[in-house]
CSV table of C-alpha atoms in Angstrom, one decimal:
chain,number,residue,atom,x,y,z
A,1,UNK,CA,-54.7,62.4,6.6
A,2,UNK,CA,-55.5,65.7,5.0
A,3,UNK,CA,-57.6,65.9,1.9
A,4,UNK,CA,-56.9,68.0,-1.2
A,5,UNK,CA,-59.4,68.1,-3.9
A,6,UNK,CA,-58.7,69.3,-7.5
A,7,UNK,CA,-60.8,70.2,-10.5
A,8,UNK,CA,-61.4,69.2,-13.3
A,9,UNK,CA,-59.9,65.7,-13.5
A,10,UNK,CA,-59.6,66.0,-16.9
A,11,UNK,CA,-60.1,68.8,-19.4
A,12,UNK,CA,-59.7,68.9,-23.3
A,13,UNK,CA,-58.9,72.3,-24.9
A,14,UNK,CA,-58.2,73.9,-28.0
A,15,UNK,CA,-54.6,75.6,-28.9
A,16,UNK,CA,-54.8,79.2,-28.1
A,17,UNK,CA,-57.6,79.1,-25.1
A,18,UNK,CA,-57.2,79.4,-21.3
A,19,UNK,CA,-57.7,76.6,-18.9
A,20,UNK,CA,-58.3,77.1,-15.0
A,21,UNK,CA,-57.7,74.1,-12.8
A,22,UNK,CA,-58.8,74.6,-9.0
A,23,UNK,CA,-56.6,73.0,-5.8
A,24,UNK,CA,-58.7,73.1,-2.5
A,25,UNK,CA,-57.9,71.8,0.8
A,26,UNK,CA,-61.1,70.1,2.2
A,27,UNK,CA,-60.8,69.8,5.9
A,28,UNK,CA,-57.5,72.3,6.9
A,29,UNK,CA,-56.4,75.6,5.9
A,30,UNK,CA,-53.4,75.7,3.5
A,31,UNK,CA,-51.1,78.8,3.4
A,32,UNK,CA,-49.3,77.2,1.1
A,33,UNK,CA,-49.9,75.1,-1.8
A,34,UNK,CA,-47.9,73.6,-4.3
A,35,UNK,CA,-48.5,72.8,-8.1
A,36,UNK,CA,-46.3,70.4,-9.5
A,37,UNK,CA,-46.4,68.6,-13.7
A,38,UNK,CA,-45.5,65.7,-14.9
A,39,UNK,CA,-44.9,64.3,-18.2
A,40,UNK,CA,-45.6,60.7,-19.3
A,41,UNK,CA,-43.3,58.4,-17.6
A,42,UNK,CA,-41.2,61.6,-16.0
A,43,UNK,CA,-40.8,62.8,-12.7
A,44,UNK,CA,-42.5,65.3,-10.8
A,45,UNK,CA,-41.7,68.9,-11.4
A,46,UNK,CA,-42.3,71.7,-9.1
A,47,UNK,CA,-43.6,74.4,-11.1
A,48,UNK,CA,-44.2,77.1,-8.0
A,49,UNK,CA,-45.2,77.4,-4.9
A,50,UNK,CA,-48.6,79.2,-4.0
A,51,UNK,CA,-48.4,81.3,-1.1
A,52,UNK,CA,-52.0,82.8,0.5
A,53,UNK,CA,-52.3,86.5,-0.1
A,54,UNK,CA,-49.0,86.7,-2.1
A,55,UNK,CA,-47.3,86.4,-5.1
A,56,UNK,CA,-46.3,82.7,-6.3
A,57,UNK,CA,-42.9,81.6,-6.5
A,58,UNK,CA,-42.2,79.9,-9.4
A,59,UNK,CA,-39.2,77.6,-10.2
A,60,UNK,CA,-36.3,78.5,-12.4
A,61,UNK,CA,-37.7,78.1,-16.2
A,62,UNK,CA,-41.3,77.9,-15.4
A,63,UNK,CA,-42.8,81.1,-17.3
A,64,UNK,CA,-44.9,83.4,-14.4
A,65,UNK,CA,-46.9,85.1,-17.3
A,66,UNK,CA,-48.1,81.4,-18.9
A,67,UNK,CA,-48.6,79.8,-15.8
A,68,UNK,CA,-50.8,82.2,-13.4
A,69,UNK,CA,-51.4,81.5,-9.8
A,70,UNK,CA,-53.7,82.5,-7.1
A,71,UNK,CA,-54.2,81.4,-3.8
A,72,UNK,CA,-57.1,84.1,-2.7
A,73,UNK,CA,-57.9,82.0,0.3
A,74,UNK,CA,-56.7,79.5,2.8
A,75,UNK,CA,-58.4,76.9,1.2
A,76,UNK,CA,-58.1,77.4,-2.2
A,77,UNK,CA,-55.5,78.1,-5.2
A,78,UNK,CA,-56.1,78.2,-9.1
A,79,UNK,CA,-53.8,77.4,-11.8
A,80,UNK,CA,-54.5,79.3,-15.1
A,81,UNK,CA,-52.7,77.9,-18.0
A,82,UNK,CA,-52.7,80.7,-20.7
A,83,UNK,CA,-52.6,80.1,-24.3
A,84,UNK,CA,-52.3,77.1,-23.8
A,85,UNK,CA,-50.3,74.9,-26.4
A,86,UNK,CA,-49.9,71.2,-27.4
A,87,UNK,CA,-46.3,71.1,-25.5
A,88,UNK,CA,-48.6,72.0,-22.4
A,89,UNK,CA,-50.6,68.7,-22.2
A,90,UNK,CA,-49.3,67.2,-19.1
A,91,UNK,CA,-50.5,65.7,-15.6
A,92,UNK,CA,-51.0,68.9,-13.3
A,93,UNK,CA,-50.8,68.0,-9.5
A,94,UNK,CA,-51.2,70.4,-6.3
A,95,UNK,CA,-50.3,69.7,-2.7
A,96,UNK,CA,-50.4,71.5,0.6
A,97,UNK,CA,-48.9,70.9,3.7
A,98,UNK,CA,-51.5,69.1,6.1
A,99,UNK,CA,-53.0,71.0,8.9
A,100,UNK,CA,-51.9,71.9,12.4
A,101,UNK,CA,-48.0,72.7,11.3
A,102,UNK,CA,-47.5,68.7,9.7
A,103,UNK,CA,-44.7,68.9,7.6
A,104,UNK,CA,-46.5,65.9,5.9
A,105,UNK,CA,-47.5,66.9,2.2
A,106,UNK,CA,-50.6,66.2,0.7
A,107,UNK,CA,-51.3,65.6,-2.6
A,108,UNK,CA,-54.6,66.4,-5.0
A,109,UNK,CA,-55.8,63.7,-7.5
A,110,UNK,CA,-54.4,65.6,-10.5
A,111,UNK,CA,-55.8,67.1,-13.5
A,112,UNK,CA,-54.8,65.9,-16.9
A,113,UNK,CA,-54.7,68.6,-19.5
A,114,UNK,CA,-55.1,67.7,-23.1
A,115,UNK,CA,-54.2,70.8,-25.7
A,116,UNK,CA,-55.5,70.0,-29.4
B,1,UNK,CA,-29.3,72.5,-5.7
B,2,UNK,CA,-30.0,70.3,-3.1
B,3,UNK,CA,-30.9,66.9,-4.3
B,4,UNK,CA,-32.4,63.5,-3.5
B,5,UNK,CA,-31.3,60.4,-5.9
B,6,UNK,CA,-33.2,57.0,-6.5
B,7,UNK,CA,-32.0,54.2,-8.8
B,8,UNK,CA,-34.7,54.2,-11.3
B,9,UNK,CA,-35.1,50.8,-11.9
B,10,UNK,CA,-37.3,48.8,-12.9
B,11,UNK,CA,-36.9,46.7,-10.0
B,12,UNK,CA,-38.5,43.6,-10.3
B,13,UNK,CA,-39.4,40.9,-7.3
B,14,UNK,CA,-41.5,37.6,-7.3
B,15,UNK,CA,-44.7,38.0,-5.2
B,16,UNK,CA,-44.0,37.4,-1.4
B,17,UNK,CA,-40.6,38.5,-1.4
B,18,UNK,CA,-38.9,41.4,0.1
B,19,UNK,CA,-38.5,44.8,-1.9
B,20,UNK,CA,-35.5,46.9,-1.2
B,21,UNK,CA,-36.0,50.6,-2.5
B,22,UNK,CA,-33.0,53.3,-1.6
B,23,UNK,CA,-32.6,56.6,-1.6
B,24,UNK,CA,-29.7,59.5,-1.0
B,25,UNK,CA,-29.9,63.3,-0.1
B,26,UNK,CA,-27.5,65.9,-0.4
B,27,UNK,CA,-28.8,68.5,2.2
B,28,UNK,CA,-27.3,67.3,5.7
B,29,UNK,CA,-29.3,69.6,7.8
B,30,UNK,CA,-32.6,68.1,6.5
B,31,UNK,CA,-34.7,66.5,9.2
B,32,UNK,CA,-37.8,65.0,7.5
B,33,UNK,CA,-38.4,62.3,5.0
B,34,UNK,CA,-41.0,60.5,3.1
B,35,UNK,CA,-42.0,57.5,1.1
B,36,UNK,CA,-44.5,58.2,-2.0
B,37,UNK,CA,-46.0,55.4,-3.7
B,38,UNK,CA,-47.7,56.5,-7.4
B,39,UNK,CA,-49.6,54.5,-9.7
B,40,UNK,CA,-49.6,55.0,-13.0
B,41,UNK,CA,-51.5,57.9,-14.1
B,42,UNK,CA,-52.4,58.5,-10.3
B,43,UNK,CA,-51.0,61.5,-8.1
B,44,UNK,CA,-48.6,60.2,-5.4
B,45,UNK,CA,-50.1,59.0,-2.1
B,46,UNK,CA,-48.2,59.0,1.2
B,47,UNK,CA,-46.6,55.7,2.7
B,48,UNK,CA,-44.3,56.6,5.4
B,49,UNK,CA,-42.4,59.6,7.1
B,50,UNK,CA,-39.3,58.8,9.2
B,51,UNK,CA,-37.6,61.6,10.9
B,52,UNK,CA,-34.8,59.7,13.7
B,53,UNK,CA,-32.2,57.7,13.0
B,54,UNK,CA,-33.1,53.7,12.7
B,55,UNK,CA,-36.2,51.9,11.6
B,56,UNK,CA,-39.9,52.6,11.5
B,57,UNK,CA,-42.3,49.8,10.6
B,58,UNK,CA,-45.8,50.2,9.5
B,59,UNK,CA,-47.7,47.2,8.6
B,60,UNK,CA,-45.3,45.5,5.6
B,61,UNK,CA,-43.5,48.7,5.1
B,62,UNK,CA,-40.7,49.5,7.1
B,63,UNK,CA,-38.6,53.1,6.6
B,64,UNK,CA,-34.8,53.1,7.5
B,65,UNK,CA,-33.0,56.5,8.0
B,66,UNK,CA,-29.0,56.6,8.6
B,67,UNK,CA,-28.5,60.6,8.9
B,68,UNK,CA,-24.7,60.2,9.3
B,69,UNK,CA,-24.7,58.5,5.4
B,70,UNK,CA,-27.7,60.4,4.3
B,71,UNK,CA,-29.4,57.5,3.2
B,72,UNK,CA,-32.9,56.5,3.5
B,73,UNK,CA,-34.6,53.2,2.2
B,74,UNK,CA,-37.9,51.6,2.3
B,75,UNK,CA,-38.1,47.5,2.7
B,76,UNK,CA,-41.8,45.7,1.7
B,77,UNK,CA,-42.2,42.4,3.0
B,78,UNK,CA,-44.6,40.1,1.2
B,79,UNK,CA,-44.7,41.9,-1.9
B,80,UNK,CA,-47.8,41.8,-3.5
B,81,UNK,CA,-48.9,42.4,-7.1
B,82,UNK,CA,-50.6,45.5,-6.1
B,83,UNK,CA,-47.6,47.1,-4.7
B,84,UNK,CA,-46.4,47.4,-8.3
B,85,UNK,CA,-45.9,51.3,-8.7
B,86,UNK,CA,-43.3,53.8,-8.6
B,87,UNK,CA,-41.7,54.6,-5.3
B,88,UNK,CA,-40.8,58.3,-4.7
B,89,UNK,CA,-38.7,59.3,-1.9
B,90,UNK,CA,-39.0,62.8,-1.0
B,91,UNK,CA,-36.8,65.2,1.8
B,92,UNK,CA,-38.3,68.1,3.3
B,93,UNK,CA,-35.6,71.0,2.6
B,94,UNK,CA,-35.2,74.7,2.7
B,95,UNK,CA,-34.5,76.4,-0.3
B,96,UNK,CA,-34.2,79.8,-1.1
B,97,UNK,CA,-35.7,80.7,2.3
B,98,UNK,CA,-39.0,78.6,1.5
B,99,UNK,CA,-39.7,75.3,2.8
B,100,UNK,CA,-40.4,72.5,0.2
B,101,UNK,CA,-40.2,68.5,-0.6
B,102,UNK,CA,-37.0,67.4,-3.1
B,103,UNK,CA,-38.2,64.4,-5.1
B,104,UNK,CA,-35.9,61.5,-6.4
B,105,UNK,CA,-37.1,60.8,-9.9
B,106,UNK,CA,-38.6,57.4,-8.5
B,107,UNK,CA,-38.0,53.8,-8.7
B,108,UNK,CA,-40.2,51.5,-10.6
B,109,UNK,CA,-41.2,48.5,-8.8
B,110,UNK,CA,-43.2,45.5,-10.2
B,111,UNK,CA,-44.0,42.3,-8.4
B,112,UNK,CA,-44.9,39.4,-10.5
B,113,UNK,CA,-47.3,36.7,-9.2
């Protein structure tokens, strides 16, 4: 299957700072990537769809000015949590459709964000 | 809003038994269906995909699809303690002009030694 990586795997930051999370497709090009958030013992929640070379599409209720998404190349999408607060502490996971037009979505290993 | 429904469980089965996980979906035109497994603290990993009515087998896993009933299931034979995880049903659907996966809330499975 296709490989998706994320960096960092864990991050701890102080309230009010910004945190950038990278998502890379390692062996394929991904014109579309997805960002999810998952709170403990809760289901996956899609935050936004990241489109290479254009603006991201955010799900209802997700603040686009707080969660900045940049998809500058076919292998890299970044999510920046701006002015993070403790309630932003969560597990952030990216995913991408596999290569060759396959409709299978592959997930990165996730980034656990803790805001103090 | 297109939805995917799963029993949240928890589902508990003894080691060696068959675990049966069920899922229904609302979008009648969906053609692609997936089962993911998620261990606690980890991201989802793909187990099975299914596109046609009927059964699809892969090792101890069998996915079943019935488009008329809008129903997808996953059977795990000879369940092992290592199968203990949350199982997510996902349906590929077109929402607002973009293709995405809609996930159920997941069924937590515990396999008891």
